[in-house]
XYZ file of C-alpha atoms in Angstrom:
237
model
C 0.000 0.000 0.000
C 1.426 3.355 -1.024
C 0.906 6.641 0.748
C 2.265 10.125 0.041
C 5.106 11.650 2.040
C 3.531 14.421 4.064
C 6.392 15.643 6.234
C 9.930 16.800 5.439
C 11.341 14.529 8.152
C 9.880 11.495 6.407
C 11.470 12.616 3.152
C 14.854 13.107 4.837
C 14.809 9.675 6.515
C 13.803 7.907 3.308
C 16.506 9.696 1.306
C 19.205 8.762 3.817
C 18.016 5.143 3.920
C 18.082 4.994 0.116
C 21.624 6.379 0.009
C 22.780 3.906 2.662
C 21.384 1.013 0.647
C 23.020 2.325 -2.528
C 26.406 2.564 -0.803
C 26.170 -0.823 0.923
C 28.973 -2.745 -0.797
C 29.321 -5.998 1.173
C 27.404 -8.318 3.461
C 27.940 -11.662 5.168
C 24.198 -12.367 5.086
C 24.552 -15.448 2.879
C 26.989 -17.091 5.287
C 23.924 -17.790 7.450
C 25.596 -16.614 10.641
C 23.687 -15.249 13.610
C 25.522 -11.918 13.411
C 24.731 -10.072 10.177
C 27.299 -7.562 8.938
C 27.186 -4.850 6.285
C 29.959 -2.700 4.835
C 29.068 0.814 3.690
C 30.998 3.511 1.834
C 29.754 6.226 4.156
C 31.768 8.993 2.525
C 29.590 8.640 -0.576
C 26.377 9.427 1.302
C 25.640 13.016 0.323
C 23.080 13.536 3.078
C 25.865 13.208 5.654
C 28.362 15.441 3.868
C 28.011 18.342 6.314
C 29.863 16.394 9.007
C 33.147 14.499 8.956
C 32.300 10.868 8.299
C 34.332 7.673 7.915
C 35.256 6.457 4.473
C 34.362 2.862 5.311
C 31.824 1.722 7.882
C 30.945 -1.766 9.034
C 27.725 -2.423 10.909
C 27.149 -5.648 12.838
C 23.850 -6.729 14.314
C 22.841 -9.688 16.425
C 19.929 -10.289 18.778
C 21.916 -9.067 21.807
C 24.717 -7.247 20.029
C 25.105 -4.199 17.798
C 28.364 -2.612 16.751
C 30.175 -0.471 14.225
C 33.700 -0.132 12.916
C 34.673 3.136 11.252
C 37.760 3.670 9.083
C 38.898 6.992 7.673
C 40.864 5.164 4.963
C 41.500 1.572 3.895
C 44.753 1.475 5.870
C 43.693 2.646 9.320
C 44.217 1.640 12.915
C 42.240 1.967 16.128
C 40.828 0.084 19.082
C 37.539 -1.662 19.825
C 35.452 -0.206 22.656
C 32.725 -1.806 24.737
C 30.222 1.022 24.827
C 27.428 1.619 27.321
C 25.741 4.293 25.205
C 22.835 2.246 23.891
C 21.058 5.118 22.186
C 23.974 6.764 20.366
C 26.994 4.458 20.420
C 27.809 5.308 16.797
C 28.092 8.989 17.721
C 30.548 8.011 20.444
C 32.609 5.811 18.121
C 32.694 8.437 15.346
C 33.982 11.031 17.810
C 36.687 8.619 18.954
C 37.550 7.851 15.314
C 38.219 11.557 14.703
C 40.495 11.671 17.750
C 42.287 8.560 16.553
C 42.816 10.149 13.138
C 44.684 12.999 14.773
C 46.776 10.699 16.980
C 47.645 8.329 14.163
C 49.017 11.085 11.963
C 52.388 10.530 13.637
C 52.489 6.714 13.610
C 50.305 5.240 10.836
C 48.452 6.776 7.880
C 44.903 6.986 9.209
C 42.626 6.427 12.153
C 39.851 3.966 12.855
C 37.612 3.038 15.754
C 35.190 0.261 16.539
C 32.675 -0.302 19.270
C 29.726 -2.421 20.299
C 26.929 -2.626 22.815
C 25.521 -5.716 24.522
C 21.812 -5.498 25.256
C 21.995 -6.953 28.744
C 22.486 -5.464 32.164
C 26.089 -5.347 33.330
C 25.522 -7.755 36.203
C 24.296 -10.388 33.717
C 27.433 -10.220 31.594
C 29.953 -12.741 32.860
C 33.477 -12.930 31.473
C 32.517 -15.943 29.367
C 29.413 -14.238 28.011
C 31.344 -11.077 27.183
C 34.006 -13.099 25.357
C 31.265 -14.804 23.355
C 29.849 -11.475 22.129
C 33.286 -9.984 21.481
C 34.260 -13.003 19.380
C 31.029 -12.762 17.411
C 31.655 -9.079 16.679
C 35.266 -9.604 15.558
C 34.357 -12.618 13.423
C 31.616 -10.661 11.652
C 34.002 -7.774 10.943
C 36.501 -10.159 9.373
C 33.746 -11.453 7.083
C 33.765 -8.047 5.395
C 37.457 -7.954 4.422
C 39.463 -10.022 1.959
C 42.267 -12.432 2.799
C 45.685 -12.927 1.243
C 47.409 -16.177 0.356
C 50.954 -15.975 -1.019
C 50.324 -12.379 -1.985
C 47.105 -13.119 -3.868
C 43.700 -11.783 -2.803
C 41.344 -14.589 -1.794
C 37.596 -13.974 -2.085
C 34.829 -15.838 -0.293
C 32.241 -16.722 -2.965
C 29.423 -16.422 -0.417
C 30.265 -12.809 0.373
C 28.324 -10.359 -1.786
C 30.923 -7.791 -2.856
C 30.599 -4.677 -5.007
C 33.801 -2.860 -4.017
C 37.511 -3.278 -4.706
C 39.951 -5.505 -2.817
C 40.178 -4.656 0.879
C 42.733 -6.735 2.795
C 44.190 -4.502 5.504
C 42.193 -4.689 8.717
C 43.511 -4.488 12.272
C 42.079 -3.915 15.738
C 43.441 -2.925 19.131
C 42.408 -2.828 22.760
C 40.322 -0.011 24.201
C 37.950 0.659 27.087
C 36.345 -2.626 28.108
C 38.488 -4.762 25.778
C 41.943 -4.233 27.287
C 42.630 -7.959 27.657
C 40.996 -9.192 24.462
C 43.849 -8.953 21.950
C 44.776 -12.623 22.321
C 41.124 -13.551 21.742
C 41.018 -11.480 18.547
C 44.297 -12.978 17.333
C 43.000 -16.479 18.008
C 40.073 -15.747 15.667
C 42.501 -14.383 13.081
C 44.623 -17.549 13.226
C 41.609 -19.851 13.150
C 40.320 -18.140 10.029
C 43.761 -18.187 8.412
C 43.716 -14.409 8.119
C 46.980 -13.261 6.586
C 47.967 -10.944 9.444
C 47.891 -13.742 12.025
C 49.002 -12.446 15.434
C 49.542 -8.988 13.957
C 45.770 -8.566 13.612
C 45.300 -7.276 17.175
C 48.083 -5.323 18.854
C 48.921 -5.679 22.518
C 48.530 -9.446 22.856
C 50.927 -11.772 24.629
C 52.722 -12.514 21.350
C 52.830 -8.889 20.246
C 53.866 -5.578 21.764
C 52.165 -3.174 24.137
C 52.226 0.119 22.247
C 51.188 2.077 25.350
C 53.956 0.578 27.491
C 56.469 1.295 24.730
C 55.175 4.836 24.305
C 54.839 4.518 20.528
C 52.571 7.544 20.105
C 54.625 9.767 22.421
C 57.875 8.759 20.719
C 56.319 9.394 17.335
C 55.245 12.854 18.475
C 58.761 13.577 19.680
C 60.227 12.517 16.342
C 57.811 14.862 14.586
C 58.947 17.736 16.802
C 62.596 16.890 16.115
C 61.933 16.864 12.372
C 60.226 20.251 12.559
C 63.224 21.859 14.276
C 65.649 20.195 11.843
C 63.728 21.779 8.967
C 64.044 25.112 10.762
C 67.813 24.629 10.976
C 67.770 24.198 14.752
C 69.015 21.406 17.004
C 66.364 20.550 19.580
C 68.763 19.156 22.199
C 71.412 21.869 21.935
C 71.183 25.019 23.995
């Protein structure tokens, strides 16, 4: 049954929904998993052009779980947060993505950020239950990227794909997921993902970038370079 659009808000919502569908370039729907994931080229959605948006966005939905992962470019890095903002967790993650973009300017090309909510009260979420949802989120995100074998891109025939090759995808620890890097890397190894233990930084087989002060050292190197270009020696009086 058709009916006319009678309010400008209805028109705006329908236009945005149409643009989202048009820019939806991948899904794991045909893998018949409980968590459904979609990949969207958000930067192509004209209705959102007034604000800074990610280039690539992944959305994951399950009965008890919803999450997003936002990348400013294909090669981006950032952590995964367990959010408690049920109503606007994407707003939170987008804000953190913008912060990450600024921080990453001195260590890697671009910033990213991911986050998810669990629709249960905190006292119901045991460690085992949390791990279950975290694993489901990470696994769904990996469905939306390509793998490499001996330098060749490997495609899953059950993944509907309308975009170009996309093989670089990494995650890191953040609020609520500080001890989950080994769990993420275990999923990476199980799936045969080409990055292996390099998929999630900070695990027991990797390095702790905060303990090593990677960002701070990168900032210091940037300052040193600036003074060198000005013909000055930073450590000389």
